[in-house]
Short mmCIF file of C-alpha atoms in Angstrom, two decimals:
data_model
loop_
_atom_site.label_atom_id
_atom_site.label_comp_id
_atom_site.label_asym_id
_atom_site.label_seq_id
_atom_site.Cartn_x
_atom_site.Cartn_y
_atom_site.Cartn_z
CA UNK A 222 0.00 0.00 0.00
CA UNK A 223 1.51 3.36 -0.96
CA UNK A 224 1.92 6.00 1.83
CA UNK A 225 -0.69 8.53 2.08
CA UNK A 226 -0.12 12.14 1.44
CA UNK A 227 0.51 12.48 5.55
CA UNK A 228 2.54 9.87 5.62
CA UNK A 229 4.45 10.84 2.60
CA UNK A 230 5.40 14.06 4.26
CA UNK A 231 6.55 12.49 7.39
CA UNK A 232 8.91 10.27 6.00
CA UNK A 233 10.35 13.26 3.96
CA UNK A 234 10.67 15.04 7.41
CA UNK A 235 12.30 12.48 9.28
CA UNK A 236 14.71 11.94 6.13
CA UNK A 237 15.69 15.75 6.38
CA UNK A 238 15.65 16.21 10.14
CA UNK A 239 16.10 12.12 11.34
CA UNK A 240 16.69 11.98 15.36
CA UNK A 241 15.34 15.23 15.85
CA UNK A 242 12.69 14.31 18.78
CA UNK A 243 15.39 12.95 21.57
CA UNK A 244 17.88 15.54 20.20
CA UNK A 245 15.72 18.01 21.60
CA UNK A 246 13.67 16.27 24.39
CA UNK A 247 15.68 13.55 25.78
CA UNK A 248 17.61 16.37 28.36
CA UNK A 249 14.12 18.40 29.35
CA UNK A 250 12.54 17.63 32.50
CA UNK A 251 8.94 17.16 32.56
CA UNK A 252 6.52 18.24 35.62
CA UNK A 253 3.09 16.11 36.64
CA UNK A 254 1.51 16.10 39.47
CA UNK A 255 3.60 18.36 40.98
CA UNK A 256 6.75 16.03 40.72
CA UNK A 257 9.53 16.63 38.40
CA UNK A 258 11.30 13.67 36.41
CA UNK A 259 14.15 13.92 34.18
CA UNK A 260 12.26 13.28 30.67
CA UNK A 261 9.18 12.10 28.90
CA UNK A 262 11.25 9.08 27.59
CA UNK A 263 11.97 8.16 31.12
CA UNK A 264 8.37 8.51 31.95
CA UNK A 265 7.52 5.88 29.59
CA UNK A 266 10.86 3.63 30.58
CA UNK A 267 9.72 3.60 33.80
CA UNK A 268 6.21 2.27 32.85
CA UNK A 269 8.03 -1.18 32.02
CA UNK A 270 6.80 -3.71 34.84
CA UNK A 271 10.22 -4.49 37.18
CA UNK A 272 8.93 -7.67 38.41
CA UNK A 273 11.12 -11.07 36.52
CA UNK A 274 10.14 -11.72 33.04
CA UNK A 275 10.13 -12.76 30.20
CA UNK A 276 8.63 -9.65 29.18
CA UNK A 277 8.54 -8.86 25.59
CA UNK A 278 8.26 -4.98 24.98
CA UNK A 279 7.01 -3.00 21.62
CA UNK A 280 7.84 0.60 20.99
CA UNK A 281 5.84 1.81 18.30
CA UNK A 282 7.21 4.59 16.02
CA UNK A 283 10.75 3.88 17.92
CA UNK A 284 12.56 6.63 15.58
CA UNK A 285 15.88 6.64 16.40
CA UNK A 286 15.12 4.23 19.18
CA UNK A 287 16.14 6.26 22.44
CA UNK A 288 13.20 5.31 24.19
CA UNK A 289 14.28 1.28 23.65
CA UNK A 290 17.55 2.35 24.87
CA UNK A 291 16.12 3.68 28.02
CA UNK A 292 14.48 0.79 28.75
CA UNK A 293 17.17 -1.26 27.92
CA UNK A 294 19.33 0.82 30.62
CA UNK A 295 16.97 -0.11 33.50
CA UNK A 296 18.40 -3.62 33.07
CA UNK A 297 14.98 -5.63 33.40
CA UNK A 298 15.56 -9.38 33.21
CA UNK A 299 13.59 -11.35 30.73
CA UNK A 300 12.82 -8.40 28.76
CA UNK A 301 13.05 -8.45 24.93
CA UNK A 302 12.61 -5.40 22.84
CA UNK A 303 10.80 -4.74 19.64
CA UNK A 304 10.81 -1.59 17.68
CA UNK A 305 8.63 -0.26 14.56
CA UNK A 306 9.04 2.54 12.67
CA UNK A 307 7.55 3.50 9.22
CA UNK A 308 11.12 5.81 7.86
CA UNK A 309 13.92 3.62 6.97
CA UNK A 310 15.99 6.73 7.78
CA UNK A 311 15.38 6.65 11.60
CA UNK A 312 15.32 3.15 11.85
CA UNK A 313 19.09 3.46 10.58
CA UNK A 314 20.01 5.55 13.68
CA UNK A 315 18.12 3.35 16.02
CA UNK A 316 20.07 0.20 14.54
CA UNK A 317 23.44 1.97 14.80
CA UNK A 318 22.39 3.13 18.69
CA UNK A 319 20.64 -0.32 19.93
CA UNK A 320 22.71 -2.64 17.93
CA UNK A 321 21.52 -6.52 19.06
CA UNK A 322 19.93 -4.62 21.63
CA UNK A 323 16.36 -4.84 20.35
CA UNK A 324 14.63 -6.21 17.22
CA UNK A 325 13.73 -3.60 14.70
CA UNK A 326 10.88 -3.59 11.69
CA UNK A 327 9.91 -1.31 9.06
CA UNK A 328 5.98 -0.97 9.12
CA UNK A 329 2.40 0.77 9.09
CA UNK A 330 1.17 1.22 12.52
CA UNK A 331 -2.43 0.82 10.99
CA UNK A 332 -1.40 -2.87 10.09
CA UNK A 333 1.54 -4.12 12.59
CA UNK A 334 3.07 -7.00 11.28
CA UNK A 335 3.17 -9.08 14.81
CA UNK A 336 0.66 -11.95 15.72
CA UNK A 337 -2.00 -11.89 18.15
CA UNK A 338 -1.14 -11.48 22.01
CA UNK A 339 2.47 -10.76 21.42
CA UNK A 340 3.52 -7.99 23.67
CA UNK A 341 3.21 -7.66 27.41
CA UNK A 342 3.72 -3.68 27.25
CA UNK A 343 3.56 -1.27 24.56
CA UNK A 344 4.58 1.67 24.44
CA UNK A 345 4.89 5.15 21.93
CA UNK A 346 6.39 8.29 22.64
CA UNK A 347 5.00 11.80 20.29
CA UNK A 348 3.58 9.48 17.48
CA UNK A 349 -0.37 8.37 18.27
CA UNK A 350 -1.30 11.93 17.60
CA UNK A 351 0.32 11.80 14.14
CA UNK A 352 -1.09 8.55 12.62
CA UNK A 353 -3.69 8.66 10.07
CA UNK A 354 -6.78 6.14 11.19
CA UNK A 355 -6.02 6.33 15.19
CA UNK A 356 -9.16 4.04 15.88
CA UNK A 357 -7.34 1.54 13.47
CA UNK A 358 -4.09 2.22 15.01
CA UNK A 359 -5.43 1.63 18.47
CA UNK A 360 -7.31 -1.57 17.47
CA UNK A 361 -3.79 -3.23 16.08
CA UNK A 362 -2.33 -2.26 19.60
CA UNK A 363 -5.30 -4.03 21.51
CA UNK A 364 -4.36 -7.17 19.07
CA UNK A 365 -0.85 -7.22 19.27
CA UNK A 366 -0.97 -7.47 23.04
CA UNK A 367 -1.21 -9.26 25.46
CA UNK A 368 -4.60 -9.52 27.98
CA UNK A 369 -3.63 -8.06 31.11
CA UNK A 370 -0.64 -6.26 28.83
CA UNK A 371 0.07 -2.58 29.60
CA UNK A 372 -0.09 0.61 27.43
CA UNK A 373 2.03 3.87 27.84
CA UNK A 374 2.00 6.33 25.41
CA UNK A 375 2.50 10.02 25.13
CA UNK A 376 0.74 12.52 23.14
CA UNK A 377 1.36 16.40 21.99
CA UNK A 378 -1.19 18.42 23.74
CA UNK A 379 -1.64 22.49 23.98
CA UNK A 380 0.97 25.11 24.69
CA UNK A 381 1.49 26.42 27.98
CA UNK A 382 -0.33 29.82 28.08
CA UNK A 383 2.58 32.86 29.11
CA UNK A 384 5.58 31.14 27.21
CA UNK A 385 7.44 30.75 24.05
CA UNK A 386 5.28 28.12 22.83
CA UNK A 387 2.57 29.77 22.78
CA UNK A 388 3.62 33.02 21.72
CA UNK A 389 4.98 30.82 18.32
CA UNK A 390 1.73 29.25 17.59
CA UNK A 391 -0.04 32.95 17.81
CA UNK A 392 2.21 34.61 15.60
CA UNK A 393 2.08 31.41 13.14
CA UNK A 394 -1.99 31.33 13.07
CA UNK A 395 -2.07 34.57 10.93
CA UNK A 396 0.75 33.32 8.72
CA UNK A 397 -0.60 30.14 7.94
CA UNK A 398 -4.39 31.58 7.08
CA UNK A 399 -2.69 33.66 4.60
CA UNK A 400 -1.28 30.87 2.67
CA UNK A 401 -2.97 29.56 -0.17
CA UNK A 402 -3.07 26.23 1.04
CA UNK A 403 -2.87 25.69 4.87
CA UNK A 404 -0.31 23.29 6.25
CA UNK A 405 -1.10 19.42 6.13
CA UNK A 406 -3.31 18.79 9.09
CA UNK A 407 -1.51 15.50 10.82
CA UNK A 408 -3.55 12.89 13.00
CA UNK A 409 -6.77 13.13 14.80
CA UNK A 410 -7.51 15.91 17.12
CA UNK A 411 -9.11 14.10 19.55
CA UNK A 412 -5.46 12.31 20.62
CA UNK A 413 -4.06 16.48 21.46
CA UNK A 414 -7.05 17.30 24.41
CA UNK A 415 -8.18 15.05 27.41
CA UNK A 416 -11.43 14.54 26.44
CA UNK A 417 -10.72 13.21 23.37
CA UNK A 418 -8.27 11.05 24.22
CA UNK A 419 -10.71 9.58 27.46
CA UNK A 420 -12.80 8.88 24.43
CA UNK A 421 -10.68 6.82 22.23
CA UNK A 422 -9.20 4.65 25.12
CA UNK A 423 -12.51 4.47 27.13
CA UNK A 424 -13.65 2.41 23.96
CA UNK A 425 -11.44 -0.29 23.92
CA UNK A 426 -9.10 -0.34 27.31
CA UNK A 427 -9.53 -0.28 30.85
CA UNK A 428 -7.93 1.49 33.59
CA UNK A 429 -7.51 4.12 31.63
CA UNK A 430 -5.54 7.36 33.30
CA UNK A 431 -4.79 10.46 31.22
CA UNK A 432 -2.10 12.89 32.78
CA UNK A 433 -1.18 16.40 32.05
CA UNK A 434 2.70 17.19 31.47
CA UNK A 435 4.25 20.44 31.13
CA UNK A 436 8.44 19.65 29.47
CA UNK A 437 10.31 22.62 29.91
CA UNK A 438 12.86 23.23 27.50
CA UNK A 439 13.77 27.16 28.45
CA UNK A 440 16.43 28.61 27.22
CA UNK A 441 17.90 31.81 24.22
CA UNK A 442 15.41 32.95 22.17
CA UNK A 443 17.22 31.62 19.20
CA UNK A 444 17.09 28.13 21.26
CA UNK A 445 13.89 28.38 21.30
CA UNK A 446 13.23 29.72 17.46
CA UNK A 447 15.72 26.55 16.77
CA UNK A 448 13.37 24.17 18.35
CA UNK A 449 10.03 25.62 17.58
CA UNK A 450 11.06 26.35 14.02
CA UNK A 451 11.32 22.51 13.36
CA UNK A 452 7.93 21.57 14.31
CA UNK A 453 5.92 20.35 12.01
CA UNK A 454 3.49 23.13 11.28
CA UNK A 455 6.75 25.82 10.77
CA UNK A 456 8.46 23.26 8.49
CA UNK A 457 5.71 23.29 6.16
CA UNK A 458 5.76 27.30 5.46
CA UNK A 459 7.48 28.80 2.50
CA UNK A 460 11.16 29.96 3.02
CA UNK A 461 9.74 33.95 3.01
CA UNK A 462 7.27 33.22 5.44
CA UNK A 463 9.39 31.40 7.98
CA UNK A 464 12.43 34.13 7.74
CA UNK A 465 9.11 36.60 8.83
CA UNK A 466 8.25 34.10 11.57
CA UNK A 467 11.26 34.28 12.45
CA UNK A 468 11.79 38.06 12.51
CA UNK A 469 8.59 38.33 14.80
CA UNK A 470 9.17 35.80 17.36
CA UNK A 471 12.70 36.75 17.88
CA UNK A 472 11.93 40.25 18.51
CA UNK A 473 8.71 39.27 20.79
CA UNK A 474 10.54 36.59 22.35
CA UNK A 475 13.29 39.15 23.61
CA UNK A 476 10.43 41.34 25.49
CA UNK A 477 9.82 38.11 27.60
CA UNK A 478 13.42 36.83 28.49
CA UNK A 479 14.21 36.00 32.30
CA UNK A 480 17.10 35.04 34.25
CA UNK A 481 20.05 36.10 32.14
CA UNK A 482 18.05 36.25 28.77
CA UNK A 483 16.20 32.89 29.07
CA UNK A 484 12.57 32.36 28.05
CA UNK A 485 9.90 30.14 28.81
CA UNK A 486 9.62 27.44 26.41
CA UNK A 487 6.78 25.17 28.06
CA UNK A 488 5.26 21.93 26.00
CA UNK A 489 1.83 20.84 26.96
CA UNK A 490 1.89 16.63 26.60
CA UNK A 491 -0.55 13.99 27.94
CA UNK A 492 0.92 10.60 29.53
CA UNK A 493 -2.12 7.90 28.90
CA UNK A 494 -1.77 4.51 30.44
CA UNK A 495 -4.12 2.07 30.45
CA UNK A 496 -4.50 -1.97 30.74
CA UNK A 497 -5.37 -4.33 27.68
CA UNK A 498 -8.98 -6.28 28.33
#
């Protein structure tokens, strides 16, 4: 089956810009709850039952397969590790990082090519919210595991009002409506808000939780321009329009610089876990 026009531009990003979610988020800490851990990879590492094995552990959309490395890391005996990724390109860096360390496979997420009731965990870190068909995406994940199996995923959610973050996607939204075609419009909605996302679990897992996450990745204005100017929506504007993006937001983002010229560049996420029927 030939990728669709999403998926098409996806594996043309992570051709250009392979490795670029742990190159920016694998050092940012992440607050929930009121606690602070060190990232959202460990987050989902730590989701990995402790308890003796054998365990058998799927990370779906691996990329350059950080988050298998994590988990590999905590050292967890009878645990074997399975990663899928659509781009050939970031499978290469997760091959060259992981080595033996974990079994890798090119696929679709909407049709995983694993039997029935093979994984005791999955998890995904900054993909579900991406995938075209998430219903269909969800119901190979329910297949592919285990009853009694766990789910951990993490999802994109809203910028944090006050900071960088959202101060980018304001000065994008009139730059964007002006184009004459707006930016490719990634994944379903309902997998950025908590609502939504109670609503596509509740249908199909149990014990569902759904967390709010704030990352914090403050730093330079042009840090922040760096890192914001990669995101999907940005990479998709014409060269003229992002130099003008980035004209504005440097010169906005200046005005709101703290503690030796820092800003605050905030990333609304959701952590969902929940427990295959």
């Amino acid at each position: 089956m030939p990728p669709s026009q999403t998926e098409s531009y996806l594996l043309d990003y992570h051709r250009r810009l392979a490795g670029v979610t742990s190159r920016w988020l694998a050092n940012s800490p992440v607050l929930s709850g009121g606690s602070r851990f060190s990232s959202t990879y460990d987050l989902l590492a730590d989701a990995v039952p402790a308890d003796p094995g054998p365990r058998r552990v799927l990370d779906l959309a691996c990329g350059d397969g950080y988050l298998l490395e994590r988990v590999a890391r905590r050292g967890l005996p009878g645990t074997s590790l399975v990663g899928i990724d659509m781009s050939a390109d970031e499978l290469s860096l997760a091959k060259a990082r992981l080595g033996a360390t974990a079994t890798l496979v090119q696929g679709r997420a909407q049709a995983l090519p694993f039997d029935a009731a093979t994984f005791d965990v999955v998890l995904s870190h900054l993909a579900l919210m991406l995938m075209d068909e998430g219903e269909r995406v969800l119901a190979e994940l329910r297949r592919v595991s285990k009853p009694g199996g766990r789910l951990a995923v993490i999802v994109g959610g809203t910028p944090v009002p006050g900071g960088a973050v959202a101060l980018f996607k304001d000065l994008m939204k009139p730059l964007i409506a002006a184009e004459p075609a707006p930016p490719l419009s990634l994944g379903d909605r309902r997998f950025r808000a908590e609502a939504g996302l109670r609503e596509l679990f509740g249908a199909g897992f149990q014990d569902v939780s759904v967390e709010a996450l704030e990352v914090i990745d403050d730093g330079p204005p042009e840090r922040a321009w760096e890192f914001l100017s990669a995101t999907y929506d940005a990479d998709q504007l014409p060269a003229a329009t992002r130099a003008a993006l980035e004209r504005s937001f440097l010169a906005e983002a200046r005005s709101l610089a703290h503690d030796g010229g820092n800003v605050a560049c905030r990333w609304g996420m959701y952590r969902v876990l929940a427990t295959i029927p």
